[in-house]
Amino acid sequence: MAVLRSRSWLLCFLVAHVTEAATGSRQRVKLTGHRDRVWEVPVRSGRTSSPQVSAGPEPGDPAAAFTVPTLDGEFSFQPGSPRGSVVIHAFTNKSGFLEGLWSSEASLSSLVRDLPNRTQVVFLSLDDSAVSDALWMRDQLTRAAMHSKKEVLSRLHFSPVPVFALGNWIPSVLYYWSCLGRNCGLSQAAFTSEGWKLPVIVKRLDARYDWLMARWGQRSYQLVDGGSGCDPSPSVAGGVAWVSEGNCSFFTKVQAMAKSNASGVLVYALPGNPIQDMNCIEDECNSPLGVPAAMVHLEPVVAQALRFGQKVNVSFQNTPSPNFFIGIDPQGALAEMGWFLYPTFSFVNWQAQWFDFYADLQTKLQSPAKVVPVFDKVQMQGEKGAVATVDLPSGLLDVDTLELDASLSCPGRRDSSCAQWDHTVQLFVCCDHMSPYCNVELGRWITAFRRGIGRWVTDVTPLLPLLDSSKCTFTMKTVPWAMPWIVSLNLRFSGSNQTGNQVEKLRPFRVMSLYSGGTFDKNYNKRYQPIKFPVPASTKKVELFAVITGHGSDENGCGEFCVTSHHFLVNSAFNNSRVFDSAGTALGCTTRVKEGAVPNEHGTWLYGRGGWCDGLQVDPWRTDITTQLDLSGSESNVVVYFGLFEGRDPNPSQEPGYIIMSSFLVFYK
Ligand SMILES: *[C@@H]1O[C@H](CO)[C@@H](O)[C@H](O)[C@H]1NC(C)=O
Ligand SMILES: *[C@@H]1O[C@H](CO)[C@@H](O)[C@H](O)[C@H]1NC(C)=O
Ligand SMILES: *[C@@H]1O[C@H](CO)[C@@H](O)[C@H](O)[C@H]1NC(C)=O
Ligand SMILES: *[C@@H]1O[C@H](CO)[C@@H](O)[C@H](O)[C@H]1NC(C)=O
Ligand SMILES: *[C@@H]1O[C@H](CO)[C@@H](O)[C@H](O)[C@H]1NC(C)=O
Ligand SMILES: *[C@@H]1O[C@H](CO)[C@@H](O)[C@H](O)[C@H]1NC(C)=O
Ligand SMILES: *[C@@H]1O[C@H](CO)[C@@H](O)[C@H](O)[C@H]1NC(C)=O
């Protein structure tokens, strides 16, 4: 069969070849193949090579063995041998982003300080200068490791052989996985002036994405000398201001030039200085600036032309390049490294942390459990979402743990096929259409913006009583306008004896629904009335179970980026509180990568949020409230919920945010 298929492939190829040849047009043929990609295959007369030659391995495919010569011997990778992850990084000094990555002390020290201890990194150069690049990279990192642990240096490998001369599969994968996204490819500024035969093209590094949102247009701008750029200057109006590094902060320059009506700002590094990541500091970050800005090197021809009053134009372009990174996970599979939002090796550390998380998860999934498949790579999209009716095994009586093993992948194998945005995903279950508990929420996740690697195991044991039936229908949905995700979901039922702990665990036998969320405005807390409840006979433990997330954006960033707190006041005395205190912090969600938050997504996945992170399950909040209750069975217990913004009732003056909440009392015996 395989032979036949490849012959028909070859036939298509030949037909395309002949047609193209007959019309006498271009020397390249477009072949629409596999999935949604279009391959450009070079056509050479007299050759009948298969088009599959151009297709390299995809993320998820096993990495083949390779050896790379290094400054002190060689680095060798063998599939199947026990190991951690490997990160392959190809440097070129034609990229302003890579120059910044390798020059910033913060970036270098993050690598030597925080690289997970099971990860090896292989450093390569794409250029003829590979020998000096390798020596320079080793010097940079050795210097950075001077004041921290040196052990890491034994896991960093520097190759003096340029990528094109490696003679293994690495070059073809770097080129096949080429990239054009943020900080990938070669971002450049192109200067033209009358009297120059050719444009002068230099590398550039755009200002931090989450500081300056404005983008360069597809047009030519006039370049205007703006001095140091620290003071407004009417002469730059309408042009791109050419300003020197130093004398004031990047923020001050961009703000002064924006006030002078410049269309953009190019800051050139002082001679001998590297290109840096232009960012704001502290309060500066609260002032929005509406112009794009980038950093470049001082280009003498440009500076001279401006000095002599010649007109200089500048435009902005991105020249495609091979990828700068390939990952190999601890299972030996090739992996993409995701989006580097700004030039720091922290993004390597985060991806490597995730590799370790995922390897540990694989081990955890080997532990004994009764696994009930619900979705196996099913597309979730639109109003309907993904729906499945499943027979549950009988005899779950000795089960005392229920976990959701969920994953979200993409229609194609590359992250570029993944859906945009961080949307809420909810799983609803209905086991009895007559029950008030039909279609309650069993689990919640947030999608990973443009990354298809998320897999999470969430303990939802308290909701076991909802599955007290032989047949249940599960519905998993996100917003109907989202691009499709491919979902997989297994229910994992397990018993207490696997914990190794002899104490018999209690089992939840009943749940009672409490409150849901709503619009987070000044009336938010007026909606919640106290609920009276008895504790059923033979109850040994009562737990509060709540899944709470904040969304939307009022003038305080509520509920996504503001600190909200959620309180369940029991019997007027016990204030059970949950505070989302990392909401709005710059790196709040990076600390959750070790727990499975998908790193290196598009957008601002790094910021802390109101009870959630991009690309992560929402952890249920569980609190034992047994001692707060009267267990005698009378209707004497009372609970009430309220939600606050910085300790007060919310009172937004613009478009309020909202809280999504499901909450229960859970009774165990
Ligand atoms: C990278 O390029 C810049 C100028 O473009 C130069 O100053 C610097 O020395 C180069 N670094 C390396 C390692 O070649
Ligand atoms: C590696 O790191 C883990 C935690 O991240 C730690 O438990 C372990 O001891 C470390 N191993 C070594 C050899 O340093
Ligand atoms: C500069 O751009 C303007 C339009 O923006 C154009 O008219 C002019 O010819 C350009 N000059 C050069 C030297 O490219
Ligand atoms: C700006 O900084 C440069 C070098 O740091 C210095 O030589 C120059 O005097 C400064 N200019 C002003 C106006 O402060
Ligand atoms: C910038 O443009 C605005 C509106 O066109 C104008 O009012 C203002 O005077 C200009 N500022 C400068 C410094 O040119
Ligand atoms: C432990 O659990 C397994 C199934 O998970 C079961 O087969 C076994 O009988 C249990 N052992 C005890 C001592 O309960
Ligand atoms: C509960 O605690 C929060 C702070 O954690 C406080 O703002 C609130 O007033 C308390 N409520 C009651 C009723 O004690």
mmCIF file of N, CA, C and O and ligand atoms in Angstrom, residues 565-569 572-579 640 642 644 646-648, ligand 7:
data_model
loop_
_atom_site.group_PDB
_atom_site.id
_atom_site.type_symbol
_atom_site.label_atom_id
_atom_site.label_comp_id
_atom_site.label_asym_id
_atom_site.label_seq_id
_atom_site.Cartn_x
_atom_site.Cartn_y
_atom_site.Cartn_z
ATOM 1 N N SER A 565 -11.626 39.146 45.671
ATOM 2 C CA SER A 565 -11.649 38.114 46.709
ATOM 3 C C SER A 565 -13.062 37.576 46.804
ATOM 4 O O SER A 565 -14.035 38.268 46.484
ATOM 5 N N HIS A 566 -13.155 36.333 47.236
ATOM 6 C CA HIS A 566 -14.441 35.626 47.234
ATOM 7 C C HIS A 566 -14.620 34.987 48.595
ATOM 8 O O HIS A 566 -13.712 34.313 49.089
ATOM 9 N N HIS A 567 -15.756 35.264 49.202
ATOM 10 C CA HIS A 567 -15.969 34.889 50.602
ATOM 11 C C HIS A 567 -17.245 34.087 50.751
ATOM 12 O O HIS A 567 -18.295 34.478 50.216
ATOM 13 N N PHE A 568 -17.143 32.978 51.472
ATOM 14 C CA PHE A 568 -18.318 32.187 51.839
ATOM 15 C C PHE A 568 -18.403 32.247 53.362
ATOM 16 O O PHE A 568 -17.611 31.616 54.057
ATOM 17 N N LEU A 569 -19.345 33.049 53.819
ATOM 18 C CA LEU A 569 -19.486 33.266 55.253
ATOM 19 C C LEU A 569 -20.431 32.192 55.796
ATOM 20 O O LEU A 569 -21.597 32.107 55.397
ATOM 21 N N SER A 572 -22.442 32.976 60.006
ATOM 22 C CA SER A 572 -22.128 34.360 60.381
ATOM 23 C C SER A 572 -20.793 34.524 61.093
ATOM 24 O O SER A 572 -20.502 35.590 61.618
ATOM 25 N N ALA A 573 -19.994 33.471 61.129
ATOM 26 C CA ALA A 573 -18.780 33.560 61.938
ATOM 27 C C ALA A 573 -17.528 33.166 61.164
ATOM 28 O O ALA A 573 -16.447 33.655 61.453
ATOM 29 N N PHE A 574 -17.689 32.275 60.210
ATOM 30 C CA PHE A 574 -16.502 31.729 59.538
ATOM 31 C C PHE A 574 -16.411 32.283 58.123
ATOM 32 O O PHE A 574 -17.265 32.018 57.289
ATOM 33 N N ASN A 575 -15.377 33.073 57.912
ATOM 34 C CA ASN A 575 -15.207 33.807 56.658
ATOM 35 C C ASN A 575 -14.214 33.022 55.795
ATOM 36 O O ASN A 575 -13.016 33.202 55.900
ATOM 37 N N ASN A 576 -14.718 32.113 54.971
ATOM 38 C CA ASN A 576 -13.842 31.298 54.115
ATOM 39 C C ASN A 576 -13.528 32.105 52.867
ATOM 40 O O ASN A 576 -14.425 32.396 52.081
ATOM 41 N N SER A 577 -12.250 32.472 52.697
ATOM 42 C CA SER A 577 -11.899 33.461 51.673
ATOM 43 C C SER A 577 -10.906 32.913 50.668
ATOM 44 O O SER A 577 -9.980 32.179 51.029
ATOM 45 N N ARG A 578 -11.100 33.327 49.447
ATOM 46 C CA ARG A 578 -10.168 33.002 48.372
ATOM 47 C C ARG A 578 -9.817 34.322 47.698
ATOM 48 O O ARG A 578 -10.716 35.052 47.263
ATOM 49 N N VAL A 579 -8.529 34.650 47.641
ATOM 50 C CA VAL A 579 -8.093 35.935 47.085
ATOM 51 C C VAL A 579 -7.233 35.681 45.855
ATOM 52 O O VAL A 579 -6.292 34.892 45.918
ATOM 53 N N VAL A 640 -23.541 32.330 53.106
ATOM 54 C CA VAL A 640 -23.773 33.388 52.117
ATOM 55 C C VAL A 640 -22.435 33.738 51.462
ATOM 56 O O VAL A 640 -21.388 33.679 52.106
ATOM 57 N N PHE A 642 -20.108 36.470 49.072
ATOM 58 C CA PHE A 642 -19.934 37.801 48.489
ATOM 59 C C PHE A 642 -18.561 37.915 47.855
ATOM 60 O O PHE A 642 -17.626 37.222 48.239
ATOM 61 N N LEU A 644 -15.532 40.671 46.385
ATOM 62 C CA LEU A 644 -15.058 42.043 46.580
ATOM 63 C C LEU A 644 -13.914 42.375 45.630
ATOM 64 O O LEU A 644 -13.184 41.490 45.188
ATOM 65 N N GLU A 646 -10.571 44.555 45.886
ATOM 66 C CA GLU A 646 -9.711 45.188 46.889
ATOM 67 C C GLU A 646 -10.452 45.409 48.206
ATOM 68 O O GLU A 646 -10.396 46.500 48.788
ATOM 69 N N GLY A 647 -11.184 44.390 48.642
ATOM 70 C CA GLY A 647 -11.834 44.430 49.952
ATOM 71 C C GLY A 647 -13.141 45.218 49.991
ATOM 72 O O GLY A 647 -13.717 45.392 51.065
ATOM 73 N N ARG A 648 -13.604 45.750 48.844
ATOM 74 C CA ARG A 648 -14.844 46.545 48.839
ATOM 75 C C ARG A 648 -15.793 46.004 47.773
ATOM 76 O O ARG A 648 -15.377 45.269 46.879
HETATM 77 C C1 LIG B 7 -14.205 38.530 55.253
HETATM 78 O O1 LIG B 7 -12.828 38.821 55.008
HETATM 79 C C2 LIG B 7 -12.584 39.895 54.127
HETATM 80 C C3 LIG B 7 -11.116 40.084 53.958
HETATM 81 O O2 LIG B 7 -10.466 38.878 53.772
HETATM 82 C C4 LIG B 7 -13.194 41.169 54.629
HETATM 83 O O3 LIG B 7 -13.007 42.209 53.680
HETATM 84 C C5 LIG B 7 -14.665 40.946 54.868
HETATM 85 O O4 LIG B 7 -15.218 42.114 55.430
HETATM 86 C C6 LIG B 7 -14.875 39.778 55.808
HETATM 87 N N1 LIG B 7 -16.281 39.608 55.953
HETATM 88 C C7 LIG B 7 -16.859 39.329 57.116
HETATM 89 C C8 LIG B 7 -18.325 39.285 57.103
HETATM 90 O O5 LIG B 7 -16.202 39.117 58.095
#
